[in-house]
Amino acid sequence: MAEAANTRLGNRLRSLRQHHYSQVVTQRQLSTALRLSGALISSWESGSAVPPEDRLNGYARFFCSERSIEGSVARLLPEEELTPDEEYTRERLFEDLRALRNEVLDEPGDFGRETGALGGRFLHYADGQPITILCTPLSARQLGYDDARAQVADLLPAVQYTTNQHHPNYVRNLGNADIDALIELVGHVRAENPTADVQWMTYDRVSSADQFTGHLILLGGVDENIQEVPDGTVNVLGVLRDQLDVPIRLQWDEDGIEFDGEVQVLLDGEGIPTSDVEKVQVREPHRPEWVAGTSDSRNRQYLRGVPQLLSDVAIIQRTRNPFNPGASATRFGGMFSRGTYGAVRAFTDARFRSRNEQWLENTLESEDFWMLLRVPVIAGTTMTPDLGRAATRIRTS
């Protein structure tokens, strides 16, 4: 009987550790050098889990030079320190390991791996529980909706398609305030979790807590301004909002202009973030950044009647699902839709997701954390934030 692909990969990793160098490298030495747990190394060698590509690159870098084990502590050599011969060895070894990994992914079955089909970890849900994405609906003001005019179909066609479920051209997701983030997220989550049941709804479609018993992903955030929700949902959303409480508040300016507001980090007397309102001494403000100009009193430049955004302020959070402690709740929310989309892209963009996951796992408790960050916007394009850059991060748990 042919050897399974996951077994071949596991055996190759074990062989590297035990036979590649003149002396055996222990799992403890390797895990220390790669900044991983010994249990994770063991699971990869046994074939019960499949390492993501960036971890295989770490293997290749460690085993490309015997200098990795010189001295009293094994270490991972910086790429810029590799000689041409070592770099050649690294590339060949990485291609070999990546080919074995691809064979594993091409075979049917999951092998109990802790990475998704794309190799990611943050948006991979290995337990197979359903995944529900909660989205923010566009408000009546944002849509230009008026009930009296709606009764006689005297609304713009797109508004009718959004708000009238009886209209032949009704589009379920047209009224979603974060549709770009939703499309990005649904495609990625389904790709990482091919057998998972993935559903989504806006907050105004919530009918009971039974809809929240799997993994939750929140787009745009649940805040105290949720209004016009169906009867019976306020308590459900209230519990969710309270359990996801973080020392961050969104405060819009009193003039009511859509673009004028700030995100406040609540601090105690020692400057430590706190959610306890009785301990709050300082509200640290963080505002979006705009193109400078003379179009308004805030020194912003307008184009087609709106100020031009340079960076949005967003939050990323993960904690337990308050309705099911065995599942997670994840939140991606910006002051504007740009921030929400950028926060999602931090873990879906193939160019950044591995390094962002690695930064998160090395820096924070990846299953219970929050962070406030900046999402840059360049020439009208929302850029993917690099969490490893200090300029990206505003505050973290």
Coordinates of N, CA and C in Angstrom, one line a residue, residues 259-260 287-293 298-301 306-311 336:
F259 N -18.4 62.3 8.6 CA -16.9 62.0 8.5 C -16.2 62.5 9.8
D260 N -16.9 63.1 10.8 CA -16.3 63.7 11.9 C -16.5 62.9 13.2
R287 N -8.1 59.6 15.5 CA -9.0 60.0 14.4 C -8.4 59.5 13.0
P288 N -9.3 59.3 12.1 CA -8.8 59.0 10.7 C -7.9 60.1 10.2
E289 N -7.1 59.8 9.3 CA -6.2 60.8 8.7 C -6.8 61.2 7.3
W290 N -6.7 62.5 6.9 CA -7.3 63.0 5.7 C -6.3 63.7 4.9
V291 N -6.5 63.8 3.6 CA -5.7 64.6 2.7 C -5.9 66.1 3.1
A292 N -4.8 66.8 3.4 CA -4.8 68.2 3.8 C -5.3 69.1 2.7
G293 N -6.1 70.1 3.1 CA -6.6 71.0 2.1 C -7.4 72.2 2.8
R298 N -11.8 71.9 9.0 CA -10.9 70.9 9.6 C -9.6 70.7 8.7
N299 N -9.5 71.6 7.7 CA -8.3 71.6 6.8 C -8.2 70.3 6.0
R300 N -9.3 69.9 5.4 CA -9.3 68.7 4.6 C -9.6 69.1 3.1
Q301 N -9.1 68.2 2.2 CA -9.3 68.4 0.8 C -10.5 67.5 0.4
V306 N -16.6 65.1 -0.9 CA -16.3 64.3 0.3 C -14.8 64.5 0.6
P307 N -14.4 64.4 1.9 CA -13.0 64.5 2.2 C -12.3 63.2 1.8
Q308 N -11.0 63.3 1.5 CA -10.2 62.2 1.0 C -9.4 61.5 2.1
L309 N -9.8 60.2 2.3 CA -9.2 59.5 3.4 C -7.8 59.0 3.1
L310 N -6.9 59.2 4.1 CA -5.5 58.7 4.0 C -5.3 57.4 4.9
S311 N -6.0 57.3 6.0 CA -6.0 56.1 6.8 C -7.2 56.1 7.7
F336 N -14.9 53.5 9.2 CA -15.6 53.5 7.9 C -15.4 52.1 7.3

